[in-house]
Amino acid sequence: QELGCRTTHCNLEVVHRSTLVFLATKPHILPGVLEEIRPAVGSHHIVVSLVAGVTIQTLQRLLPPWTKVLRIMPNLPCVVQAGAMVFSRGSNAGDEEAALLKSLLSSCGLCEEVPESYIDIHTGLSGSGVAYVYLFAEALAEGAVKMGMPGALASRIAAQTLLGAAKMLLETGEHPAKLRGDVCTPGGTTIYALHQLEKGALRATVMDAVEAATNRACDMAKD
């Protein structure tokens, strides 16, 4: 309220008072919400869904035929304005609606328009991928703790290492393999460490994780 926002427990009130409407429910709740708001949705409304596993085709079937529908998939770092989001648009959503949504979402991080078939892949890559990175950060820090560094210090350095590496990827535009090679020197510490990671099949394991999460996202869409 201090920021001029209105709150309500009534879905219809949201639709009556808004042009841009975000759907952020659990998948099994969404059909009931759409049935409730359907009579109030006009041709001027833009409906944006964050609901996992619900396709644009399903949204368009449950809403009036003129509805401008878009589907987005964010990830957790949006809360610190460092997210990675993708969105797709339905048949009635044009360039104006896409530009508006991208403008709004860009304040929360990277935002890309993609074919809808990429959304489940994005879930495996970035939506769930945040957890893979946290696990890797935890392992980095624990390795340092094993060698004698205090845990809090190790965690801070691990996080900064990931942040710095990500920033270099984004700002240089270089392929990860090129930057990885730049860190290695013949007979140095890094190539010895990478040898251990390769023996542990880190690369294949991460690829398998992305595949598993993507397939699960696809299965959820079929349920």
mmCIF file of C-alpha atoms in Angstrom:
data_model
loop_
_atom_site.group_PDB
_atom_site.id
_atom_site.type_symbol
_atom_site.label_atom_id
_atom_site.label_comp_id
_atom_site.label_asym_id
_atom_site.label_seq_id
_atom_site.Cartn_x
_atom_site.Cartn_y
_atom_site.Cartn_z
ATOM 1 C CA GLN A 1 0.000 0.000 0.000
ATOM 2 C CA GLU A 2 2.916 2.347 0.691
ATOM 3 C CA LEU A 3 3.981 1.837 -2.934
ATOM 4 C CA GLY A 4 0.498 2.509 -4.257
ATOM 5 C CA CYS A 5 -0.360 -1.163 -4.778
ATOM 6 C CA ARG A 6 -3.840 -2.538 -4.189
ATOM 7 C CA THR A 7 -4.329 -6.016 -2.743
ATOM 8 C CA THR A 8 -7.359 -8.243 -2.939
ATOM 9 C CA HIS A 9 -8.432 -11.841 -2.435
ATOM 10 C CA CYS A 10 -10.876 -11.589 -5.356
ATOM 11 C CA ASN A 11 -9.626 -12.797 -8.732
ATOM 12 C CA LEU A 12 -12.412 -11.012 -10.586
ATOM 13 C CA GLU A 13 -11.444 -7.702 -9.003
ATOM 14 C CA VAL A 14 -7.923 -8.136 -10.370
ATOM 15 C CA VAL A 15 -9.258 -8.633 -13.893
ATOM 16 C CA HIS A 16 -11.700 -5.721 -13.646
ATOM 17 C CA ARG A 17 -9.001 -3.325 -12.446
ATOM 18 C CA SER A 18 -6.086 -4.500 -14.615
ATOM 19 C CA THR A 19 -5.083 -4.809 -18.236
ATOM 20 C CA LEU A 20 -2.058 -7.027 -17.647
ATOM 21 C CA VAL A 21 -2.969 -10.103 -15.584
ATOM 22 C CA PHE A 22 -0.416 -12.613 -14.255
ATOM 23 C CA LEU A 23 -1.446 -16.182 -13.450
ATOM 24 C CA ALA A 24 0.749 -17.682 -10.711
ATOM 25 C CA THR A 25 -1.086 -20.669 -9.242
ATOM 26 C CA LYS A 26 -0.406 -24.358 -8.794
ATOM 27 C CA PRO A 27 -1.268 -26.246 -12.015
ATOM 28 C CA HIS A 28 -4.235 -28.111 -10.502
ATOM 29 C CA ILE A 29 -5.788 -24.840 -9.279
ATOM 30 C CA LEU A 30 -5.529 -22.984 -12.583
ATOM 31 C CA PRO A 31 -8.620 -24.401 -14.381
ATOM 32 C CA GLY A 32 -10.881 -23.193 -11.570
ATOM 33 C CA VAL A 33 -9.288 -19.737 -11.617
ATOM 34 C CA LEU A 34 -9.694 -19.445 -15.388
ATOM 35 C CA GLU A 35 -13.324 -20.558 -15.176
ATOM 36 C CA GLU A 36 -13.895 -17.815 -12.600
ATOM 37 C CA ILE A 37 -12.271 -14.979 -14.561
ATOM 38 C CA ARG A 38 -13.227 -16.054 -18.091
ATOM 39 C CA PRO A 39 -16.460 -13.975 -18.240
ATOM 40 C CA ALA A 40 -14.510 -10.821 -17.324
ATOM 41 C CA VAL A 41 -11.621 -11.222 -19.782
ATOM 42 C CA GLY A 42 -11.897 -8.763 -22.659
ATOM 43 C CA SER A 43 -9.991 -8.181 -25.870
ATOM 44 C CA HIS A 44 -7.903 -5.504 -24.131
ATOM 45 C CA HIS A 45 -6.538 -7.918 -21.525
ATOM 46 C CA ILE A 46 -3.065 -9.446 -21.658
ATOM 47 C CA VAL A 47 -2.873 -12.703 -19.703
ATOM 48 C CA VAL A 48 0.580 -13.933 -18.684
ATOM 49 C CA SER A 49 0.994 -17.399 -17.169
ATOM 50 C CA LEU A 50 3.818 -18.534 -14.886
ATOM 51 C CA VAL A 51 2.098 -21.862 -14.228
ATOM 52 C CA ALA A 52 4.413 -24.834 -14.729
ATOM 53 C CA GLY A 53 3.392 -27.429 -17.275
ATOM 54 C CA VAL A 54 0.386 -25.549 -18.689
ATOM 55 C CA THR A 55 0.770 -24.884 -22.400
ATOM 56 C CA ILE A 56 -0.353 -21.875 -24.379
ATOM 57 C CA GLN A 57 -2.789 -24.135 -26.238
ATOM 58 C CA THR A 58 -4.438 -25.092 -22.936
ATOM 59 C CA LEU A 59 -4.605 -21.475 -21.775
ATOM 60 C CA GLN A 60 -6.196 -20.379 -25.057
ATOM 61 C CA ARG A 61 -8.735 -23.201 -24.838
ATOM 62 C CA LEU A 62 -9.799 -22.201 -21.321
ATOM 63 C CA LEU A 63 -9.974 -18.458 -22.030
ATOM 64 C CA PRO A 64 -12.063 -16.458 -24.538
ATOM 65 C CA PRO A 65 -10.832 -16.896 -28.124
ATOM 66 C CA TRP A 66 -9.662 -13.278 -28.390
ATOM 67 C CA THR A 67 -7.401 -13.398 -25.331
ATOM 68 C CA LYS A 68 -3.789 -12.277 -25.728
ATOM 69 C CA VAL A 69 -1.875 -15.045 -23.956
ATOM 70 C CA LEU A 70 1.818 -15.246 -23.099
ATOM 71 C CA ARG A 71 3.670 -17.871 -21.098
ATOM 72 C CA ILE A 72 6.811 -17.180 -19.089
ATOM 73 C CA MET A 73 9.249 -19.271 -17.082
ATOM 74 C CA PRO A 74 11.387 -17.390 -14.550
ATOM 75 C CA ASN A 75 13.949 -18.706 -12.081
ATOM 76 C CA LEU A 76 14.751 -18.013 -8.439
ATOM 77 C CA PRO A 77 17.469 -15.336 -8.898
ATOM 78 C CA CYS A 78 14.771 -12.999 -10.218
ATOM 79 C CA VAL A 79 14.355 -12.010 -6.561
ATOM 80 C CA VAL A 80 17.802 -10.359 -6.694
ATOM 81 C CA GLN A 81 17.333 -8.941 -10.218
ATOM 82 C CA ALA A 82 19.672 -11.554 -11.687
ATOM 83 C CA GLY A 83 17.192 -14.024 -13.118
ATOM 84 C CA ALA A 84 17.080 -15.834 -16.440
ATOM 85 C CA MET A 85 13.626 -15.875 -18.014
ATOM 86 C CA VAL A 86 12.117 -17.010 -21.281
ATOM 87 C CA PHE A 87 8.666 -16.342 -22.665
ATOM 88 C CA SER A 88 6.489 -17.366 -25.596
ATOM 89 C CA ARG A 89 3.370 -15.779 -27.019
ATOM 90 C CA GLY A 90 0.050 -17.158 -28.168
ATOM 91 C CA SER A 91 -1.573 -16.539 -31.530
ATOM 92 C CA ASN A 92 -3.293 -13.291 -30.471
ATOM 93 C CA ALA A 93 -0.294 -11.703 -28.740
ATOM 94 C CA GLY A 94 1.618 -9.396 -31.044
ATOM 95 C CA ASP A 95 4.892 -7.522 -31.000
ATOM 96 C CA GLU A 96 3.453 -4.809 -28.753
ATOM 97 C CA GLU A 97 2.476 -7.279 -26.028
ATOM 98 C CA ALA A 98 5.807 -9.113 -26.303
ATOM 99 C CA ALA A 99 7.758 -5.852 -26.054
ATOM 100 C CA LEU A 100 5.756 -4.766 -23.004
ATOM 101 C CA LEU A 101 6.362 -8.058 -21.203
ATOM 102 C CA LYS A 102 10.068 -8.089 -22.060
ATOM 103 C CA SER A 103 10.430 -4.513 -20.836
ATOM 104 C CA LEU A 104 8.839 -5.410 -17.501
ATOM 105 C CA LEU A 105 10.734 -8.652 -16.996
ATOM 106 C CA SER A 106 14.127 -7.239 -17.971
ATOM 107 C CA SER A 107 14.206 -5.408 -14.654
ATOM 108 C CA CYS A 108 14.522 -8.861 -13.059
ATOM 109 C CA GLY A 109 17.403 -10.109 -15.232
ATOM 110 C CA LEU A 110 17.935 -11.661 -18.654
ATOM 111 C CA CYS A 111 14.725 -12.110 -20.655
ATOM 112 C CA GLU A 112 14.502 -13.870 -24.028
ATOM 113 C CA GLU A 113 11.577 -14.680 -26.316
ATOM 114 C CA VAL A 114 11.732 -18.308 -27.461
ATOM 115 C CA PRO A 115 9.572 -20.943 -29.169
ATOM 116 C CA GLU A 116 7.325 -22.588 -26.585
ATOM 117 C CA SER A 117 9.130 -25.906 -27.062
ATOM 118 C CA TYR A 118 12.183 -24.327 -25.390
ATOM 119 C CA ILE A 119 10.359 -23.579 -22.132
ATOM 120 C CA ASP A 120 10.701 -27.107 -20.744
ATOM 121 C CA ILE A 121 14.382 -27.090 -21.761
ATOM 122 C CA HIS A 122 14.795 -23.781 -19.945
ATOM 123 C CA THR A 123 13.323 -25.443 -16.867
ATOM 124 C CA GLY A 124 16.028 -28.116 -16.990
ATOM 125 C CA LEU A 125 18.777 -25.639 -17.820
ATOM 126 C CA SER A 126 17.991 -22.650 -15.639
ATOM 127 C CA GLY A 127 14.891 -23.165 -13.527
ATOM 128 C CA SER A 128 16.344 -26.285 -11.926
ATOM 129 C CA GLY A 129 19.873 -25.297 -12.926
ATOM 130 C CA VAL A 130 20.071 -22.840 -10.058
ATOM 131 C CA ALA A 131 20.042 -25.817 -7.684
ATOM 132 C CA TYR A 132 22.886 -27.500 -9.600
ATOM 133 C CA VAL A 133 24.977 -24.358 -9.155
ATOM 134 C CA TYR A 134 24.183 -24.203 -5.442
ATOM 135 C CA LEU A 135 25.280 -27.825 -5.094
ATOM 136 C CA PHE A 136 28.523 -27.061 -6.938
ATOM 137 C CA ALA A 137 29.127 -23.995 -4.755
ATOM 138 C CA GLU A 138 28.567 -26.124 -1.674
ATOM 139 C CA ALA A 139 31.041 -28.731 -2.916
ATOM 140 C CA LEU A 140 33.651 -26.060 -3.713
ATOM 141 C CA ALA A 141 33.380 -24.632 -0.229
ATOM 142 C CA GLU A 142 33.452 -28.049 1.437
ATOM 143 C CA GLY A 143 36.604 -28.907 -0.476
ATOM 144 C CA ALA A 144 38.242 -25.808 0.965
ATOM 145 C CA VAL A 145 36.967 -26.667 4.450
ATOM 146 C CA LYS A 146 38.500 -30.124 4.084
ATOM 147 C CA MET A 147 41.828 -28.455 3.397
ATOM 148 C CA GLY A 148 41.558 -26.227 6.467
ATOM 149 C CA MET A 149 39.691 -23.024 5.497
ATOM 150 C CA PRO A 150 36.841 -21.754 7.739
ATOM 151 C CA GLY A 151 33.418 -22.589 6.316
ATOM 152 C CA ALA A 152 31.964 -19.073 6.153
ATOM 153 C CA LEU A 153 35.014 -17.722 4.334
ATOM 154 C CA ALA A 154 35.029 -20.673 1.934
ATOM 155 C CA SER A 155 31.343 -20.134 1.103
ATOM 156 C CA ARG A 156 31.879 -16.439 0.361
ATOM 157 C CA ILE A 157 34.847 -17.142 -1.887
ATOM 158 C CA ALA A 158 32.992 -19.957 -3.684
ATOM 159 C CA ALA A 159 30.029 -17.662 -4.380
ATOM 160 C CA GLN A 160 32.286 -14.873 -5.643
ATOM 161 C CA THR A 161 34.156 -17.346 -7.844
ATOM 162 C CA LEU A 162 30.900 -18.408 -9.509
ATOM 163 C CA LEU A 163 29.789 -14.793 -9.872
ATOM 164 C CA GLY A 164 33.085 -13.767 -11.446
ATOM 165 C CA ALA A 165 33.127 -16.705 -13.842
ATOM 166 C CA ALA A 166 29.541 -15.998 -14.935
ATOM 167 C CA LYS A 167 30.304 -12.313 -15.433
ATOM 168 C CA MET A 168 33.277 -13.140 -17.645
ATOM 169 C CA LEU A 169 31.117 -15.469 -19.757
ATOM 170 C CA LEU A 170 28.495 -12.769 -20.272
ATOM 171 C CA GLU A 171 30.826 -9.832 -20.811
ATOM 172 C CA THR A 172 33.434 -11.487 -23.046
ATOM 173 C CA GLY A 173 31.038 -13.603 -25.103
ATOM 174 C CA GLU A 174 33.711 -16.292 -25.201
ATOM 175 C CA HIS A 175 32.878 -19.998 -25.267
ATOM 176 C CA PRO A 176 33.213 -21.609 -21.818
ATOM 177 C CA ALA A 177 35.842 -23.997 -23.181
ATOM 178 C CA LYS A 178 38.008 -21.046 -24.271
ATOM 179 C CA LEU A 179 37.853 -19.418 -20.843
ATOM 180 C CA ARG A 180 38.471 -22.742 -19.127
ATOM 181 C CA GLY A 181 41.551 -23.246 -21.266
ATOM 182 C CA ASP A 182 42.803 -19.779 -20.354
ATOM 183 C CA VAL A 183 42.922 -20.813 -16.684
ATOM 184 C CA CYS A 184 44.988 -23.930 -17.351
ATOM 185 C CA THR A 185 48.778 -23.891 -17.528
ATOM 186 C CA PRO A 186 50.871 -26.935 -18.463
ATOM 187 C CA GLY A 187 51.418 -29.056 -15.378
ATOM 188 C CA GLY A 188 49.546 -26.544 -13.189
ATOM 189 C CA THR A 189 46.973 -26.944 -10.438
ATOM 190 C CA THR A 190 43.911 -26.392 -12.625
ATOM 191 C CA ILE A 191 44.589 -29.133 -15.160
ATOM 192 C CA TYR A 192 45.170 -31.581 -12.310
ATOM 193 C CA ALA A 193 41.833 -30.572 -10.778
ATOM 194 C CA LEU A 194 40.002 -30.795 -14.115
ATOM 195 C CA HIS A 195 41.392 -34.297 -14.596
ATOM 196 C CA GLN A 196 39.670 -35.336 -11.362
ATOM 197 C CA LEU A 197 36.383 -33.765 -12.473
ATOM 198 C CA GLU A 198 36.579 -35.571 -15.812
ATOM 199 C CA LYS A 199 37.228 -38.883 -14.037
ATOM 200 C CA GLY A 200 34.091 -38.209 -12.004
ATOM 201 C CA ALA A 201 32.119 -37.599 -15.228
ATOM 202 C CA LEU A 202 31.031 -34.121 -14.122
ATOM 203 C CA ARG A 203 30.202 -33.020 -17.663
ATOM 204 C CA ALA A 204 28.043 -36.056 -18.488
ATOM 205 C CA THR A 205 26.361 -35.977 -15.080
ATOM 206 C CA VAL A 206 25.319 -32.341 -15.498
ATOM 207 C CA MET A 207 24.028 -33.039 -19.011
ATOM 208 C CA ASP A 208 22.028 -35.969 -17.618
ATOM 209 C CA ALA A 209 20.595 -33.691 -14.910
ATOM 210 C CA VAL A 210 19.402 -31.155 -17.484
ATOM 211 C CA GLU A 211 17.845 -33.965 -19.520
ATOM 212 C CA ALA A 212 16.097 -35.460 -16.476
ATOM 213 C CA ALA A 213 14.618 -32.131 -15.383
ATOM 214 C CA THR A 214 13.524 -31.311 -18.936
ATOM 215 C CA ASN A 215 11.811 -34.679 -19.323
ATOM 216 C CA ARG A 216 10.067 -34.235 -15.978
ATOM 217 C CA ALA A 217 8.802 -30.817 -17.087
ATOM 218 C CA CYS A 218 7.447 -32.404 -20.273
ATOM 219 C CA ASP A 219 5.734 -35.131 -18.245
ATOM 220 C CA MET A 220 4.106 -32.533 -15.998
ATOM 221 C CA ALA A 221 2.627 -30.861 -19.069
ATOM 222 C CA LYS A 222 0.991 -34.159 -20.042
ATOM 223 C CA ASP A 223 -0.540 -34.823 -16.601
#
